[in-house]
Short mmCIF file of C-alpha atoms in Angstrom, two decimals:
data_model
loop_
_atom_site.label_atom_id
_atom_site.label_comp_id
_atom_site.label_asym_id
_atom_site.label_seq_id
_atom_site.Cartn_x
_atom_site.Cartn_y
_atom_site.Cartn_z
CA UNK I 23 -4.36 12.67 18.74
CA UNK I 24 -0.70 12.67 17.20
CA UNK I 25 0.38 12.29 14.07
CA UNK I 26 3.00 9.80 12.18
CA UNK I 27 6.56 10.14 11.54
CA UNK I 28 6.72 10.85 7.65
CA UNK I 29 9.97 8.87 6.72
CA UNK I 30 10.82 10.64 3.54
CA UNK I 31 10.19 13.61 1.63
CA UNK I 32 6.96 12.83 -0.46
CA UNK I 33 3.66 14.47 0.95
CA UNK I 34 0.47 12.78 2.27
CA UNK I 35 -2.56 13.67 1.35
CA UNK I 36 -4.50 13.25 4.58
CA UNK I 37 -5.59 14.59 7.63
CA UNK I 38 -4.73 12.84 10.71
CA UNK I 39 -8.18 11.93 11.36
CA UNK I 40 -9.04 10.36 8.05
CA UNK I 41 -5.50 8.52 8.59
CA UNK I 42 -6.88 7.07 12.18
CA UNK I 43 -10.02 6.02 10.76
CA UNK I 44 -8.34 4.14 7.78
CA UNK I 45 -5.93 2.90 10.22
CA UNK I 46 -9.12 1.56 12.34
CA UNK I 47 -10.58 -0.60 9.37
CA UNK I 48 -6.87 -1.98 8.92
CA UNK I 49 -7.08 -2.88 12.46
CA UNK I 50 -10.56 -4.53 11.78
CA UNK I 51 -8.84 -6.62 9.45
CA UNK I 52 -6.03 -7.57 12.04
CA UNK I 53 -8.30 -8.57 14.12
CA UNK I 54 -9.80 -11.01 11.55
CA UNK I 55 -6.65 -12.83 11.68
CA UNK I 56 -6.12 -13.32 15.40
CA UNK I 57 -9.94 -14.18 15.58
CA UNK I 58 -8.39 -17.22 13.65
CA UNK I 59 -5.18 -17.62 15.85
CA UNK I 60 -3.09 -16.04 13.13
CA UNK I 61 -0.82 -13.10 13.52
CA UNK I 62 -2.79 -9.80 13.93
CA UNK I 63 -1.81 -8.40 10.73
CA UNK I 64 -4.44 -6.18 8.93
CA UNK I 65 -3.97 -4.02 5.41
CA UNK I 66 -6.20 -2.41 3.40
CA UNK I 67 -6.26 0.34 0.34
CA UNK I 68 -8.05 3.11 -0.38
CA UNK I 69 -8.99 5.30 -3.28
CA UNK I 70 -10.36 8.55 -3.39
CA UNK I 71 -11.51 7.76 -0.05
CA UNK I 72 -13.28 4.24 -0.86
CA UNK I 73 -11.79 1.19 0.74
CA UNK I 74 -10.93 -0.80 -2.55
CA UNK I 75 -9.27 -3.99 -0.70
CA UNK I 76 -8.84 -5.27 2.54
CA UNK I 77 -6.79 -8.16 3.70
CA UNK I 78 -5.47 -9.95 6.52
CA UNK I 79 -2.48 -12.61 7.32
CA UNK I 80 -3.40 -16.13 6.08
CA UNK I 81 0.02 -18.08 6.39
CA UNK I 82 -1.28 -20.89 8.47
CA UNK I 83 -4.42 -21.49 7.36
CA UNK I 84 -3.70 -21.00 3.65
CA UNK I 85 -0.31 -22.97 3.83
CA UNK I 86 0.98 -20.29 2.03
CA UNK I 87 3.75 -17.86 2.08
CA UNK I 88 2.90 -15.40 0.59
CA UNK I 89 -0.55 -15.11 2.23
CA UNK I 90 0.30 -11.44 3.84
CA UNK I 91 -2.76 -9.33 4.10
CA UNK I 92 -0.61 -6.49 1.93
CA UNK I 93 -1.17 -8.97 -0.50
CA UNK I 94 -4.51 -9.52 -0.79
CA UNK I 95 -5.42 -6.13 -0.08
CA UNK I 96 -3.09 -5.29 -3.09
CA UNK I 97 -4.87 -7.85 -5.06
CA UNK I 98 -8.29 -7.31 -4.20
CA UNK I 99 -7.79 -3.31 -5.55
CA UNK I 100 -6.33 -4.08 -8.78
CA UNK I 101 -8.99 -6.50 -9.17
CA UNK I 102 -11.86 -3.73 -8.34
CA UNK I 103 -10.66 -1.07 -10.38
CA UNK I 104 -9.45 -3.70 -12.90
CA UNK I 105 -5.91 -2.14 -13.35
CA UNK I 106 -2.50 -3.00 -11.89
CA UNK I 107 -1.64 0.60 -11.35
CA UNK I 108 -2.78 1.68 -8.31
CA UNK I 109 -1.22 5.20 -8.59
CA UNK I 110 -3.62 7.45 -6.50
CA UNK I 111 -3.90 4.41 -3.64
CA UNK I 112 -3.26 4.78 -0.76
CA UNK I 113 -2.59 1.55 1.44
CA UNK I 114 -2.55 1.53 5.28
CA UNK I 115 -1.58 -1.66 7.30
CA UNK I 116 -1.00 -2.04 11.06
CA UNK I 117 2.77 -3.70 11.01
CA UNK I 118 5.57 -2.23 8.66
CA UNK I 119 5.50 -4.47 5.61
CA UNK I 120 8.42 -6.90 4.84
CA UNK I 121 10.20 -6.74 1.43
CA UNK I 122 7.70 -9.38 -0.45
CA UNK I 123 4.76 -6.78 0.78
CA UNK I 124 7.00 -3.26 0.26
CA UNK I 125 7.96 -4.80 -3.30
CA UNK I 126 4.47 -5.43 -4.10
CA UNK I 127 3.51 -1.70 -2.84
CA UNK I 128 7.00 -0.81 -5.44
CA UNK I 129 5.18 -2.47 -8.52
CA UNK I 130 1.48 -1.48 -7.74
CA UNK I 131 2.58 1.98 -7.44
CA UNK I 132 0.43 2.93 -4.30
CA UNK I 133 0.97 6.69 -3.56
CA UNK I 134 1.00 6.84 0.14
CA UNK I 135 1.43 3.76 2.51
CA UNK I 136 0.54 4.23 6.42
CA UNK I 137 1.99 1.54 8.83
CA UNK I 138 1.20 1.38 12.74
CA UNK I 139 3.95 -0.36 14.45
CA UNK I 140 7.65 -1.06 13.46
CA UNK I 141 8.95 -4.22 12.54
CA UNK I 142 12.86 -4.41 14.11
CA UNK I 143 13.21 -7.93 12.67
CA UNK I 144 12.00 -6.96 9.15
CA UNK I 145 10.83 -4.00 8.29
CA UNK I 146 11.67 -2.45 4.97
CA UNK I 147 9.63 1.01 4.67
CA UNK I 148 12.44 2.51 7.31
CA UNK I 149 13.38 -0.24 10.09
CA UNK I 150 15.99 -2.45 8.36
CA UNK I 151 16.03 -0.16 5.16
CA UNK I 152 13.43 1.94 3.22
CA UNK I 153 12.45 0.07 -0.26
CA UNK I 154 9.70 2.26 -0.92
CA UNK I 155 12.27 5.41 -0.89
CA UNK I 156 15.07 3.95 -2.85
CA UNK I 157 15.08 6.22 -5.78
CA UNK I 158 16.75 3.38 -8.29
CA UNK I 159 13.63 1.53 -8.27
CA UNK I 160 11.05 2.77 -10.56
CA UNK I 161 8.02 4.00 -8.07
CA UNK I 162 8.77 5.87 -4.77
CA UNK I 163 5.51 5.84 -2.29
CA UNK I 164 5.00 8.45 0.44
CA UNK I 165 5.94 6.45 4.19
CA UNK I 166 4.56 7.14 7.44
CA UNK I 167 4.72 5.49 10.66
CA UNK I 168 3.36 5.18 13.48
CA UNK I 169 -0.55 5.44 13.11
CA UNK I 170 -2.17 4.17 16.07
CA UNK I 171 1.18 2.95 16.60
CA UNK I 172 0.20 1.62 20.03
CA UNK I 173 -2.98 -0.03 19.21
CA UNK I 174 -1.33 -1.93 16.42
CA UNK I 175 1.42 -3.10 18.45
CA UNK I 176 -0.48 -4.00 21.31
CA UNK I 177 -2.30 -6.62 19.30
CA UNK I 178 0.49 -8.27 18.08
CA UNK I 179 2.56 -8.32 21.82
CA UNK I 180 -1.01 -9.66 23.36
CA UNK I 181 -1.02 -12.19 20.46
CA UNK I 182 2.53 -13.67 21.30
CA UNK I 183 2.39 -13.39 24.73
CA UNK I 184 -0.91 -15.71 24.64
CA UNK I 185 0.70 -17.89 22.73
CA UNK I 186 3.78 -18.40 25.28
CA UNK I 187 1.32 -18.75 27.84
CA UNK I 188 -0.88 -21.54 25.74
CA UNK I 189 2.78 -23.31 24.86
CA UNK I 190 3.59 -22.96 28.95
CA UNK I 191 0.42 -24.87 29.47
CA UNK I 192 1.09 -27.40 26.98
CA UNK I 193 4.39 -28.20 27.98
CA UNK I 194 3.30 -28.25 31.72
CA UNK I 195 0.32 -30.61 31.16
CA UNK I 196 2.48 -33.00 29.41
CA UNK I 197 5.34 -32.93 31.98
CA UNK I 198 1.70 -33.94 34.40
CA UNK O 14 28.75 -25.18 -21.23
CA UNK O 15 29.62 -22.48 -18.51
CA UNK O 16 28.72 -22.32 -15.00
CA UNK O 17 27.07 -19.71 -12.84
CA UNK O 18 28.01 -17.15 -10.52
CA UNK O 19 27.67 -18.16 -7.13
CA UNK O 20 26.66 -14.56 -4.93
CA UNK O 21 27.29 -15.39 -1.06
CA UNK O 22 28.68 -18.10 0.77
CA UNK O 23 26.25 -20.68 0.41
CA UNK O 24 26.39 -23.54 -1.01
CA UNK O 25 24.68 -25.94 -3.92
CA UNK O 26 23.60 -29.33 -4.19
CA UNK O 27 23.02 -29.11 -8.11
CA UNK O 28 25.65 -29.87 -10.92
CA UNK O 29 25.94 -27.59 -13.45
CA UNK O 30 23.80 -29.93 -15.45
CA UNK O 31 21.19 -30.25 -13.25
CA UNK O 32 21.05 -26.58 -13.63
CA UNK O 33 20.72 -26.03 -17.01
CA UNK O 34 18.13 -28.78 -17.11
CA UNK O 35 15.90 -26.69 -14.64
CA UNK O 36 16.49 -23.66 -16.35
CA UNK O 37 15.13 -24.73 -19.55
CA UNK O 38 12.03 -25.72 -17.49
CA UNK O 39 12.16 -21.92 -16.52
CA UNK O 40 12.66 -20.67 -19.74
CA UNK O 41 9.63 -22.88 -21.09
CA UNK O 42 7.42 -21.15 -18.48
CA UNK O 43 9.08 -17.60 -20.33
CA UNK O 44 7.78 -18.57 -23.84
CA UNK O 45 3.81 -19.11 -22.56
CA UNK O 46 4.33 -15.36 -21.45
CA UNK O 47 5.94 -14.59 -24.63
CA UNK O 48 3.15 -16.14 -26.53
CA UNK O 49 0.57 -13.98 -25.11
CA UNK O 50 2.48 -11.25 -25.08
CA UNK O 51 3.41 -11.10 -21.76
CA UNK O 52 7.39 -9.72 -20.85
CA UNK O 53 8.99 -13.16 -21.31
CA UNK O 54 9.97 -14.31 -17.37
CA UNK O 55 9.69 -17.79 -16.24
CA UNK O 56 9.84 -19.48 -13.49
CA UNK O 57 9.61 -22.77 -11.28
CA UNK O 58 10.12 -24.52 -7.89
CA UNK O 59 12.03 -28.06 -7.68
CA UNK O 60 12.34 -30.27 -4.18
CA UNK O 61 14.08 -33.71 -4.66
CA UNK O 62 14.45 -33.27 -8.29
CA UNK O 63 10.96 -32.73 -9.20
CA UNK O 64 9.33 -29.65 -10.42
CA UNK O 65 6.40 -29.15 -7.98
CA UNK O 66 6.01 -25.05 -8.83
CA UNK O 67 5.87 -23.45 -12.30
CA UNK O 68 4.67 -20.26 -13.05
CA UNK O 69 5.32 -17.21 -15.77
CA UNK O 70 4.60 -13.49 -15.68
CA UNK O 71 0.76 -12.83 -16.07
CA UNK O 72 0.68 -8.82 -15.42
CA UNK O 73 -1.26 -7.73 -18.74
CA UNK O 74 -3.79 -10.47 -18.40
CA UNK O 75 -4.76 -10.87 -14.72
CA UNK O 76 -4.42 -6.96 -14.53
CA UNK O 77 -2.12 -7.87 -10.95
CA UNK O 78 0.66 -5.94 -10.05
CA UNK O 79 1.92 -9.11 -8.32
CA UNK O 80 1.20 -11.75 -10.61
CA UNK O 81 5.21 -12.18 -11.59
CA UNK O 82 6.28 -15.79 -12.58
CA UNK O 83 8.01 -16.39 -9.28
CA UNK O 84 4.54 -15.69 -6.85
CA UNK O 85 2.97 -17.90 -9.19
CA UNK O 86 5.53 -20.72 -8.44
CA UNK O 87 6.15 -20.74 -4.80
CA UNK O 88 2.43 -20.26 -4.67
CA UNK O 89 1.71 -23.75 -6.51
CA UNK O 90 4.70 -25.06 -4.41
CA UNK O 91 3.42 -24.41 -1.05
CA UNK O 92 -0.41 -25.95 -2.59
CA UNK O 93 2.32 -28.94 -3.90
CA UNK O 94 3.21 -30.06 0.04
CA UNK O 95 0.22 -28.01 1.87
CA UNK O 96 3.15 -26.11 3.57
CA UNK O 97 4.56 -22.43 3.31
CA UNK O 98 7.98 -23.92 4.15
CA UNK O 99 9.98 -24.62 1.01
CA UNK O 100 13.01 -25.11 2.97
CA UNK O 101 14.72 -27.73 1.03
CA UNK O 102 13.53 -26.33 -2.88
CA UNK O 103 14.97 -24.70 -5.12
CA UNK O 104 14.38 -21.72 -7.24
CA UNK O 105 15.13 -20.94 -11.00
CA UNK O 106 13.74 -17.84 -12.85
CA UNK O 107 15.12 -16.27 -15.99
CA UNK O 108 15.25 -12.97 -14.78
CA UNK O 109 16.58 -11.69 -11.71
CA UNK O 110 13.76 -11.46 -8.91
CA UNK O 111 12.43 -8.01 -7.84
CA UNK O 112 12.31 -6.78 -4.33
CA UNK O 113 8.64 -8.38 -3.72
CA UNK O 114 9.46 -11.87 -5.45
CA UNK O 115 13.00 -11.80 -3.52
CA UNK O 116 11.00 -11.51 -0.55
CA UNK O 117 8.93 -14.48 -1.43
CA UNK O 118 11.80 -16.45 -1.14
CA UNK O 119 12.83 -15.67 1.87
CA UNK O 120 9.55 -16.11 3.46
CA UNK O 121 9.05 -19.49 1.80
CA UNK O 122 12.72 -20.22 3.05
CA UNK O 123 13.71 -21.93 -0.65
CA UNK O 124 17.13 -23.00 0.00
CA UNK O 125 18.94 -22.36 -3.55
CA UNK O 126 17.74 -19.69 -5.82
CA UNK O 127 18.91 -19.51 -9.58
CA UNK O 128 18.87 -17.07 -11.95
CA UNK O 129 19.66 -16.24 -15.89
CA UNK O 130 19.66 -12.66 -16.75
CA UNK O 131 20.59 -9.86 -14.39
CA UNK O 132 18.29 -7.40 -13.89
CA UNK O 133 20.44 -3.55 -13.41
CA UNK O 134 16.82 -1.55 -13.18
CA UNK O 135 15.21 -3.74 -10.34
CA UNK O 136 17.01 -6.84 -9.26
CA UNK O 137 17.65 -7.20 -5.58
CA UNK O 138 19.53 -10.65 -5.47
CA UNK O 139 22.73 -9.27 -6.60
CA UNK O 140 22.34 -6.11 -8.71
CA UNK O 141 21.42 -3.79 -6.60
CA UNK O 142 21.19 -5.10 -3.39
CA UNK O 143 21.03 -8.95 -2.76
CA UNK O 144 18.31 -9.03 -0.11
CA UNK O 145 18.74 -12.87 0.40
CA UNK O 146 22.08 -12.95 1.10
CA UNK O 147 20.94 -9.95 4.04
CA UNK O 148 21.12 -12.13 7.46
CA UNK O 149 19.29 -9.29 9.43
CA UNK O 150 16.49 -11.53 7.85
CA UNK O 151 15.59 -14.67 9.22
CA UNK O 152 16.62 -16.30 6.35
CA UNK O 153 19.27 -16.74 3.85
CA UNK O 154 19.27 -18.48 0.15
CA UNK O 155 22.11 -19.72 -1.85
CA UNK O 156 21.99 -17.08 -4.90
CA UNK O 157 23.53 -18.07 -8.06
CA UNK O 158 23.18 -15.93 -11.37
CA UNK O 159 23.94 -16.34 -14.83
CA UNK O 160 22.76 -19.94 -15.68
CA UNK O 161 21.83 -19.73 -19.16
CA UNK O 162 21.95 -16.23 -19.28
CA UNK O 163 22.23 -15.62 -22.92
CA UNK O 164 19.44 -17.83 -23.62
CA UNK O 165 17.37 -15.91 -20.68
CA UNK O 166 18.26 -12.40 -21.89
CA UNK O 167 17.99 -13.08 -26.06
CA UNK O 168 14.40 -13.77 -24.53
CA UNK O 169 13.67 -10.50 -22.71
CA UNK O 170 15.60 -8.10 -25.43
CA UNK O 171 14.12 -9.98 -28.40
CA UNK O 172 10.56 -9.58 -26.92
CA UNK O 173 11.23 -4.98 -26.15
CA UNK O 174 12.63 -5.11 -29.98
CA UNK O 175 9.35 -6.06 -31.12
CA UNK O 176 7.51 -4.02 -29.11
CA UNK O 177 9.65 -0.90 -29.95
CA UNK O 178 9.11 -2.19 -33.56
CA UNK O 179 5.17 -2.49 -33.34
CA UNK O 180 5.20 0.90 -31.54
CA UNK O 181 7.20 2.65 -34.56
CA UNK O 182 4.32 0.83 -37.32
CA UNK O 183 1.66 1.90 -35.31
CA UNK O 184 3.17 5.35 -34.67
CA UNK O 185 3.86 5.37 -39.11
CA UNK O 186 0.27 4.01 -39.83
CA UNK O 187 -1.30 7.30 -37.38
CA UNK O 188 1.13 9.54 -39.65
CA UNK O 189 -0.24 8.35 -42.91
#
């Protein structure tokens, strides 16, 4: 078992196990998505050690941008505990959130936010920058990567690479 | 009448008029906040000259940390033309977006974004970063600020100068 890279200098307040097991439901949630041939992206947020939302990517089917599964896990815990401020939350998704999802983690106010893999093309909790560390916004959240770092990214490589093989086919049966 | 302040190399298809016009549509969206006391920001989404997005900031009521004028918007957008690609729209909100509604944008690819007031505290499309002008992304907007800005800000300061004002009655009526 090894533990995430903590990317600034807030403090979790987890164990690596409880963070693997959170992790796992997130992954649940992924898994939702590619169940429905969208990208394996899975979030979901926690408080005092209840999962208060859960979410997964909905672009295509939803026709809408903003259908991240940040988002509706976000969503879905203000709406349970009936209060924008999520300030003891913590929220754990499998891919490092872009800056729609990291801003939304900014204005909830989520205490601690646990991603799996990185995101080089657009990460924004330490890849490309670190939002949720940038002291001149009004909310810093504890960042770690890298939980079940692997697992999360292997979903998401096996995802694309079945998709370039379905597209091969495609175009091969129509050159036929 | 006064023109904006175009922020990157991009370019507009709108004439200063045109502007304006939109704006106002933005600013109408402000006032239903305003009237139920929500922090006066408006927004909407135009493609081909019509308004097929509007949406203002709905925090207090809905009890969402993400339900900012913008989300609404690009959210009714996408539902306009059943598509999360708003590649040819354009954007105007009175108050410079955040970090999570600049990130809308760029994953609904609007091509023009407009804005009134700056925002120095939070505002990442100019102010303190300009995250859609930020080609590591895989997409950048036109960005231009300062249409209508007075009108925009006399909005936001006027509505915090009552609310300081209430506060101090409130705060009086306690003492006595």
């Amino acid at each position: 078992m090894k533990g995430g890279n903590c990317l600034n200098e807030k403090t979790t307040t987890l164990t690596i196990e409880e963070k693997e097991i959170f992790m796992l439901e997130a992954i649940k949630e992924a898994k939702k998505a590619e169940a429905i041939k969208e990208v394996p992206i899975g979030a979901i947020v926690v408080l005092d050690g209840q999962i208060i939302g859960r979410g997964h990517n909905l672009r295509e089917e939803s026709q809408d941008a903003t259908a991240h599964a940040e988002m509706y896990a976000i969503k879905q815990a203000c709406a349970a505990i009936e209060n924008w401020r999520l300030e003891r939350a913590q929220l754990f998704v499998t891919l490092e959130p872009c800056p729609m999802c990291s801003g939304a983690m900014i204005l909830s106010r989520v205490a601690e936010v646990y991603y799996g893999a990185n995101d080089p093309k657009g990460g924004t909790a330490g890849t490309l920058m670190n939002l949720l560390s940038d002291e001149r916004f009004n909310h810093v959240a504890y960042v770690e990567s890298g939980i079940l770092e692997q697992e999360c990214g292997d979903l998401l490589s096996s995802f694309f690479s079945k998709l370039r093989e379905e597209k091969k086919l495609l175009k091969n049966q129509k050159k036929d």
